[in-house]
Amino acid sequence: MDDQTRMLAGLAGLGGLSQGDVGDPDSVRKQLGQPQQDIGDILQQIMAITDESLDEAQARKHALNCHRMKPALFSVLCEIKEKTVLSIRGIQDEDPPDPQIMRLDNMLLAEGVSGPEKGGGSAAAAAAAAAAGGSPGADGGIEHSDYRAKLAQIRQIYHSELEKYEQACSEFTNHVMNLLREQSRTRPISPKEIERMVAIIHRKFSSIQMQLKQSTCEAVMILRSRFLDARRKRRNFNKQATEVLNEYFYSHLSNPYPSEEAKEELAKKCAITVSQVSNWFGNKRIRYKKNIGKFQEEANLYAVKTAVDAASVSAQASQANSPATPNSGTVCPCQPPLTPTPPSISITLPPHTNQLRSMLLHTHCSSYTLAEV
C-alpha cells in the first residue's frame, strides 16, 4: 500500500487533489471522474501483459503511453528506483579478465590458430620435429606439410565456430538492448544499467567461448602428440641401410670401430648423417656384448655371405682373363712342356650356372686332357 500511496500522491499534483483526498482512493477516483476500481486490479492487468498475445500487449502499451497520467506514474517509478538502486551501487561493474581464457588465447596464438596466419603452423611443425630428434629432409618436408594441412583444418573450424559464437552473442545482446530501450519508455532504465546488463550477457557467453578454445587447444595437442609419435616410429633405418651397416660391423668384428672416413662413406651409402652412423655402431656394440650367442648366428650368416660374394667376384675375374678353350696352351706345373693338343681331340666343356663349380671342373678337365696326351 505504500507504493500505491506514493503513486496517488504523484497524481495529486496533476489532478488538483488535496493531501486529504489522496489518502482515500475512492475520493481520488470521484475527483478524476474515473470509475471506482481497485488499484490492485490495475497492477494485476499490468502484470498480465506478459501472458497476453503480441497484438494485445502492443495495444495495451500504446494505451499506456498515450495516457495523460503516464508522466506521474513514471516519476513515481523513478523515485522508487532511486531508493532501490542504492543497495546495488556497491556491486563491481567490471570483472577482471579470466586468467584461464588468457592462457588459452596465448596458446592458440603461439600455435598459429588464432590471430593472423603467418606461418605459425610451420614453426610449430619445426619445433615438433626438433623435439622428436629428426633431421630436416624430404620426409620431414612431407610431414611438415601434413602437419600444416591438419592444423589449417583446426584453424578453419575454430574460426567458423568463433564466428557463429560472436554472431549469436551480438544478436542476443542487440535484442536485449532494444528490449530495455523499449521498456525505458515505461520504467526508468539508465544507459549505465543497459551496459551492466550487456556485461552480464557477455559473461554468460564467455563460458561457451572458453569451451570452444579449450577443445581447440586439446585438438592441437593431440595433433602434436601424433606427429611426434609418428616421427619416433619412423626413426628406424630402412632395410638396405641396415644391411650395409651390419655387413661392415661383422666384417670388422675384431675391431668394430669405423674411422671417420669409413663413417662418412657409410653415411653416403645409407643416406644418413655421420652422427647417426656413430650412434648405430655404439648401440650395436652394446647389444652384441649383451647377447653374443644370438648375434653369433647373424655374424656367421654375414661371414658366409661375404665369402660367397668374394668367390663370385674372383670367378668372374678368372673367366674374363682365361682363354676360350680350357686346354689350349695350358700346362700343368708338374709336367714338362708338351706340344699343343690337336684340334680333333679337343674337349668342349658344357656351361654351368654355378661359377665355383665351373672353376673346379675347368681345372679338373684340363689336368685330365694333359694326362691323356
Coordinates of C-alpha atoms in Angstrom, one line a residue:
M1 CA 0.0 0.0 0.0
D2 CA 3.0 2.4 0.4
D3 CA 3.7 2.2 -3.3
Q4 CA 0.0 2.9 -4.1
T5 CA 0.0 5.9 -1.8
R6 CA 3.1 7.3 -3.4
M7 CA 1.6 6.8 -6.9
L8 CA -1.6 8.5 -5.8
A9 CA 0.5 11.3 -4.3
G10 CA 2.1 11.9 -7.6
L11 CA -1.2 12.0 -9.2
A12 CA -2.5 14.6 -6.7
G13 CA -0.3 17.4 -8.1
L14 CA -1.7 16.9 -11.6
G15 CA -5.3 16.4 -10.7
G16 CA -5.8 19.3 -8.2
L17 CA -6.4 17.0 -5.3
S18 CA -5.7 17.8 -1.6
Q19 CA -3.5 15.7 0.6
G20 CA -6.6 14.6 2.5
D21 CA -8.2 13.3 -0.6
V22 CA -5.1 11.4 -1.6
G23 CA -5.5 9.0 1.3
D24 CA -8.8 7.9 0.0
P25 CA -8.6 6.1 -3.3
D26 CA -12.4 6.3 -3.9
S27 CA -12.3 10.1 -3.4
V28 CA -9.5 10.4 -5.9
R29 CA -11.5 8.4 -8.5
K30 CA -14.5 10.6 -7.9
Q31 CA -12.5 13.8 -8.4
L32 CA -10.9 12.5 -11.6
G33 CA -14.1 11.2 -12.9
Q34 CA -12.8 7.7 -13.1
P35 CA -14.8 4.6 -12.3
Q36 CA -14.3 3.0 -9.0
Q37 CA -11.7 0.3 -9.5
D38 CA -9.2 -1.2 -7.1
I39 CA -5.6 -0.3 -7.7
G40 CA -4.7 -3.9 -7.3
D41 CA -6.7 -4.8 -10.3
I42 CA -4.8 -2.2 -12.4
L43 CA -1.5 -3.7 -11.2
Q44 CA -2.8 -7.1 -12.0
Q45 CA -3.6 -6.1 -15.5
I46 CA -0.1 -4.7 -15.9
M47 CA 1.5 -7.9 -14.7
A48 CA -0.7 -9.9 -17.0
I49 CA 0.7 -8.2 -20.1
T50 CA 3.5 -10.9 -20.3
D51 CA 0.8 -13.6 -20.7
E52 CA -1.1 -11.8 -23.4
S53 CA -0.6 -12.1 -27.2
L54 CA 1.7 -9.7 -29.0
D55 CA -1.1 -7.7 -30.5
E56 CA -2.9 -7.3 -27.2
A57 CA 0.3 -6.3 -25.5
Q58 CA 1.1 -3.7 -28.1
A59 CA -2.3 -2.2 -27.8
R60 CA -2.1 -2.0 -24.0
K61 CA 1.4 -0.5 -24.3
H62 CA 0.1 2.1 -26.7
A63 CA -2.8 3.0 -24.5
L64 CA -0.4 3.4 -21.5
N65 CA 2.0 5.6 -23.4
C66 CA -0.9 7.8 -24.6
H67 CA -2.5 8.1 -21.1
R68 CA -2.4 11.6 -19.6
M69 CA -1.3 10.2 -16.2
K70 CA 1.8 8.4 -17.6
P71 CA 4.3 11.2 -16.6
A72 CA 3.1 10.9 -13.0
L73 CA 3.4 7.2 -13.0
F74 CA 6.9 7.5 -14.4
S75 CA 8.0 10.0 -11.8
V76 CA 6.8 7.7 -9.0
L77 CA 8.7 4.8 -10.5
C78 CA 11.9 6.9 -10.7
E79 CA 11.5 7.8 -7.0
I80 CA 11.2 4.1 -6.1
K81 CA 14.1 3.3 -8.4
E82 CA 16.4 5.8 -6.7
K83 CA 15.7 4.2 -3.3
T84 CA 16.2 0.7 -4.5
V85 CA 19.3 1.2 -6.6
L86 CA 21.3 2.3 -3.5
S87 CA 21.6 -1.3 -2.5
I88 CA 23.2 -2.4 -5.8
R89 CA 25.6 0.5 -6.4
G90 CA 28.3 -1.3 -4.4
I91 CA 28.4 -4.1 -6.9
Q92 CA 31.6 -4.1 -9.0
D93 CA 30.8 -3.0 -12.5
E94 CA 33.8 -4.6 -14.3
D95 CA 35.3 -8.0 -13.6
P96 CA 39.0 -8.7 -14.2
P97 CA 39.8 -10.8 -17.3
D98 CA 39.6 -14.6 -16.8
P99 CA 43.2 -15.9 -16.5
Q100 CA 42.2 -19.3 -18.0
I101 CA 40.9 -17.6 -21.1
M102 CA 44.1 -15.6 -21.3
R103 CA 46.2 -18.8 -21.2
L104 CA 44.1 -20.4 -23.9
D105 CA 44.4 -17.3 -26.1
N106 CA 48.2 -17.3 -25.7
M107 CA 48.4 -21.0 -26.6
L108 CA 46.2 -20.6 -29.6
L109 CA 48.3 -17.6 -30.7
A110 CA 51.5 -19.5 -30.3
E111 CA 50.2 -22.5 -32.3
G112 CA 49.1 -20.2 -35.1
V113 CA 45.4 -21.0 -34.7
S114 CA 44.2 -17.5 -33.6
G115 CA 45.5 -14.2 -35.0
P116 CA 46.9 -13.7 -38.5
E117 CA 48.2 -16.7 -40.2
K118 CA 52.0 -16.0 -40.6
G119 CA 53.5 -19.5 -40.8
G120 CA 52.6 -20.5 -37.2
G121 CA 51.9 -24.0 -38.3
S122 CA 55.3 -24.3 -40.0
A123 CA 57.1 -23.1 -36.9
A124 CA 55.1 -25.5 -34.7
A125 CA 55.9 -28.3 -37.0
A126 CA 59.6 -27.5 -37.0
A127 CA 59.6 -27.3 -33.2
A128 CA 57.9 -30.7 -33.0
A129 CA 60.4 -32.1 -35.4
A130 CA 63.3 -30.8 -33.3
A131 CA 61.7 -32.2 -30.2
A132 CA 61.4 -35.6 -31.9
G133 CA 65.1 -35.5 -32.8
G134 CA 64.5 -35.8 -36.6
S135 CA 66.6 -34.2 -39.3
P136 CA 65.2 -32.0 -42.0
G137 CA 64.8 -33.7 -45.3
A138 CA 62.3 -34.9 -47.9
D139 CA 60.4 -36.9 -45.3
G140 CA 60.5 -34.0 -42.9
G141 CA 59.0 -31.7 -45.6
I142 CA 56.2 -34.1 -46.2
E143 CA 55.5 -34.4 -42.5
H144 CA 55.6 -30.7 -42.0
S145 CA 53.2 -30.3 -45.0
D146 CA 50.8 -32.8 -43.5
Y147 CA 51.0 -31.1 -40.1
R148 CA 50.3 -27.7 -41.6
A149 CA 47.3 -29.1 -43.5
K150 CA 45.7 -30.6 -40.4
L151 CA 46.5 -27.5 -38.4
A152 CA 44.8 -25.4 -41.1
Q153 CA 41.7 -27.6 -40.7
I154 CA 41.6 -27.0 -37.0
R155 CA 42.1 -23.2 -37.6
Q156 CA 39.3 -23.2 -40.1
I157 CA 36.9 -25.0 -37.7
Y158 CA 37.9 -22.7 -34.8
H159 CA 37.3 -19.5 -36.7
S160 CA 34.0 -20.8 -38.1
E161 CA 32.7 -21.7 -34.7
L162 CA 34.0 -18.5 -33.2
E163 CA 32.2 -16.5 -35.9
K164 CA 28.9 -18.3 -35.0
Y165 CA 29.5 -17.6 -31.4
E166 CA 30.2 -13.9 -31.9
Q167 CA 27.1 -13.6 -34.2
A168 CA 24.8 -15.3 -31.6
C169 CA 26.2 -13.2 -28.8
S170 CA 25.8 -10.0 -30.9
E171 CA 22.2 -10.9 -31.9
F172 CA 21.2 -11.7 -28.3
T173 CA 22.9 -8.5 -27.0
N174 CA 21.2 -6.3 -29.5
H175 CA 17.8 -7.9 -28.8
V176 CA 18.2 -7.3 -25.0
M177 CA 19.4 -3.7 -25.6
N178 CA 16.4 -3.0 -27.9
L179 CA 14.1 -4.5 -25.3
L180 CA 15.5 -2.4 -22.5
R181 CA 15.2 0.7 -24.6
E182 CA 11.6 -0.1 -25.3
Q183 CA 10.9 -0.7 -21.6
S184 CA 12.7 2.5 -20.7
R185 CA 9.7 4.4 -22.0
T186 CA 7.6 2.9 -19.3
R187 CA 10.0 2.3 -16.4
P188 CA 13.3 4.2 -15.7
I189 CA 16.3 2.4 -17.1
S190 CA 19.6 4.3 -17.3
P191 CA 22.2 3.8 -20.0
K192 CA 24.7 2.5 -17.4
E193 CA 22.2 -0.2 -16.4
I194 CA 22.0 -1.3 -20.0
E195 CA 25.8 -1.5 -20.2
R196 CA 25.8 -3.6 -17.0
M197 CA 23.2 -6.0 -18.5
V198 CA 25.4 -6.3 -21.6
A199 CA 28.4 -7.2 -19.5
I200 CA 26.3 -9.9 -17.7
I201 CA 25.3 -11.3 -21.1
H202 CA 28.9 -11.4 -22.2
R203 CA 30.0 -13.2 -19.0
K204 CA 27.3 -15.8 -19.7
F205 CA 28.5 -16.3 -23.2
S206 CA 32.2 -16.4 -22.2
S207 CA 31.7 -20.0 -20.8
I208 CA 30.8 -21.1 -24.4
Q209 CA 33.8 -19.3 -25.7
M210 CA 36.1 -21.0 -23.1
Q211 CA 34.7 -24.4 -24.1
L212 CA 35.5 -23.7 -27.8
K213 CA 39.0 -22.5 -27.1
Q214 CA 39.7 -25.4 -24.7
S215 CA 38.5 -28.0 -27.2
T216 CA 40.6 -26.4 -29.9
C217 CA 43.7 -26.5 -27.7
E218 CA 43.1 -30.1 -27.0
A219 CA 42.8 -30.9 -30.7
V220 CA 46.2 -29.1 -31.3
M221 CA 47.9 -31.0 -28.5
I222 CA 46.6 -34.3 -29.9
L223 CA 47.8 -33.4 -33.3
R224 CA 51.3 -32.6 -31.9
S225 CA 51.5 -35.8 -30.0
R226 CA 50.5 -37.9 -33.0
F227 CA 53.1 -36.0 -35.1
L228 CA 55.8 -36.7 -32.6
D229 CA 54.9 -40.4 -32.2
A230 CA 54.9 -40.9 -35.9
R231 CA 58.4 -39.4 -36.2
R232 CA 59.6 -41.6 -33.4
K233 CA 58.3 -44.7 -35.2
R234 CA 60.0 -43.7 -38.5
R235 CA 63.4 -43.1 -36.9
N236 CA 64.4 -46.7 -37.7
F237 CA 66.6 -47.1 -40.8
N238 CA 65.4 -48.8 -43.9
K239 CA 66.4 -52.4 -44.7
Q240 CA 69.1 -51.5 -47.2
A241 CA 70.9 -49.2 -44.8
T242 CA 70.7 -51.8 -42.0
E243 CA 72.2 -54.4 -44.3
V244 CA 75.1 -52.2 -45.2
L245 CA 75.8 -51.3 -41.6
N246 CA 75.5 -54.9 -40.4
E247 CA 77.9 -56.1 -43.2
Y248 CA 80.5 -53.6 -42.1
F249 CA 80.1 -54.4 -38.5
Y250 CA 80.5 -58.2 -38.8
S251 CA 83.3 -57.9 -41.4
H252 CA 85.2 -55.8 -38.8
L253 CA 84.1 -57.8 -35.8
S254 CA 87.6 -57.8 -34.3
N255 CA 87.6 -54.0 -34.2
P256 CA 84.0 -52.7 -34.9
Y257 CA 85.1 -49.0 -34.6
P258 CA 84.9 -47.4 -38.0
S259 CA 87.2 -44.5 -38.8
E260 CA 85.8 -41.1 -39.7
E261 CA 86.4 -41.7 -43.4
A262 CA 84.5 -45.0 -43.1
K263 CA 81.7 -43.3 -41.3
E264 CA 81.4 -40.7 -44.0
E265 CA 81.4 -43.4 -46.7
L266 CA 78.7 -45.4 -44.8
A267 CA 76.6 -42.3 -44.3
K268 CA 76.7 -41.6 -48.0
K269 CA 75.7 -45.2 -48.8
C270 CA 72.9 -45.3 -46.3
A271 CA 71.7 -41.7 -46.9
I272 CA 72.0 -40.8 -43.2
T273 CA 74.2 -38.5 -41.2
V274 CA 77.6 -39.3 -39.7
S275 CA 76.2 -38.9 -36.2
Q276 CA 73.5 -41.4 -36.9
V277 CA 76.2 -43.9 -38.1
S278 CA 78.2 -43.4 -34.9
N279 CA 75.1 -43.8 -32.8
W280 CA 74.1 -47.0 -34.6
F281 CA 77.6 -48.6 -34.1
G282 CA 77.6 -47.6 -30.5
N283 CA 74.2 -49.2 -29.9
K284 CA 75.1 -52.3 -32.0
R285 CA 78.3 -52.9 -29.9
I286 CA 76.3 -52.7 -26.7
R287 CA 73.6 -55.1 -28.0
Y288 CA 76.3 -57.5 -29.3
K289 CA 78.1 -57.7 -26.0
K290 CA 74.9 -58.3 -24.0
N291 CA 73.8 -61.2 -26.3
I292 CA 76.8 -62.7 -28.0
G293 CA 75.1 -66.1 -28.7
K294 CA 72.2 -64.6 -30.5
F295 CA 74.3 -62.3 -32.7
Q296 CA 76.9 -65.0 -33.4
E297 CA 74.4 -66.7 -35.7
E298 CA 73.9 -63.4 -37.5
A299 CA 77.6 -63.0 -37.7
N300 CA 78.0 -66.5 -39.3
L301 CA 75.4 -65.6 -41.9
Y302 CA 77.1 -62.4 -42.9
A303 CA 80.5 -64.3 -43.0
V304 CA 79.1 -66.9 -45.4
K305 CA 77.6 -64.1 -47.5
T306 CA 80.9 -62.2 -47.6
A307 CA 82.7 -65.4 -48.7
V308 CA 80.3 -66.2 -51.4
D309 CA 80.4 -62.6 -52.7
A310 CA 84.2 -62.7 -52.7
A311 CA 84.3 -66.1 -54.6
S312 CA 81.8 -64.8 -57.1
V313 CA 83.9 -61.7 -57.8
S314 CA 87.0 -63.9 -58.2
A315 CA 85.3 -66.3 -60.6
Q316 CA 84.1 -63.5 -62.8
A317 CA 87.7 -62.1 -62.9
S318 CA 89.1 -65.6 -63.7
Q319 CA 86.7 -66.2 -66.6
A320 CA 87.4 -62.7 -68.0
N321 CA 91.2 -63.4 -68.1
S322 CA 91.1 -67.1 -69.2
P323 CA 91.2 -68.2 -73.0
A324 CA 88.2 -69.6 -74.8
T325 CA 89.2 -73.3 -74.6
P326 CA 90.5 -74.7 -71.3
N327 CA 93.3 -76.9 -72.8
S328 CA 94.8 -74.5 -75.4
G329 CA 98.3 -73.8 -74.1
T330 CA 97.5 -74.9 -70.6
V331 CA 100.5 -76.6 -69.0
C332 CA 100.4 -78.5 -65.7
P333 CA 103.2 -77.1 -63.4
C334 CA 104.3 -80.6 -62.5
Q335 CA 104.7 -81.8 -66.1
P336 CA 107.3 -80.8 -68.7
P337 CA 106.1 -78.6 -71.6
L338 CA 104.1 -80.6 -74.2
T339 CA 103.1 -79.9 -77.7
P340 CA 99.6 -78.4 -78.2
T341 CA 96.7 -80.9 -78.5
P342 CA 95.4 -81.3 -82.0
P343 CA 92.0 -79.7 -82.6
S344 CA 90.5 -83.1 -83.5
I345 CA 90.7 -84.3 -79.9
S346 CA 89.8 -81.1 -78.1
I347 CA 87.2 -81.3 -75.4
T348 CA 84.5 -78.6 -75.1
L349 CA 83.0 -78.2 -71.6
P350 CA 79.3 -77.6 -71.1
P351 CA 78.3 -74.4 -69.4
H352 CA 77.4 -74.4 -65.7
T353 CA 75.4 -72.0 -63.7
N354 CA 77.4 -72.3 -60.5
Q355 CA 80.6 -70.3 -61.0
L356 CA 82.5 -72.0 -58.2
R357 CA 81.7 -75.4 -59.7
S358 CA 82.7 -74.2 -63.1
M359 CA 86.2 -73.3 -61.9
L360 CA 86.7 -76.7 -60.2
L361 CA 85.5 -78.6 -63.4
H362 CA 87.7 -76.4 -65.5
T363 CA 90.8 -77.3 -63.5
H364 CA 90.0 -81.0 -63.4
C365 CA 89.3 -81.3 -67.1
S366 CA 92.5 -79.5 -68.1
S367 CA 94.5 -81.9 -66.0
Y368 CA 92.7 -84.9 -67.4
T369 CA 93.3 -83.8 -71.0
L370 CA 97.1 -83.4 -70.5
A371 CA 97.3 -86.8 -68.8
E372 CA 95.6 -88.5 -71.7
V373 CA 98.1 -86.9 -74.2

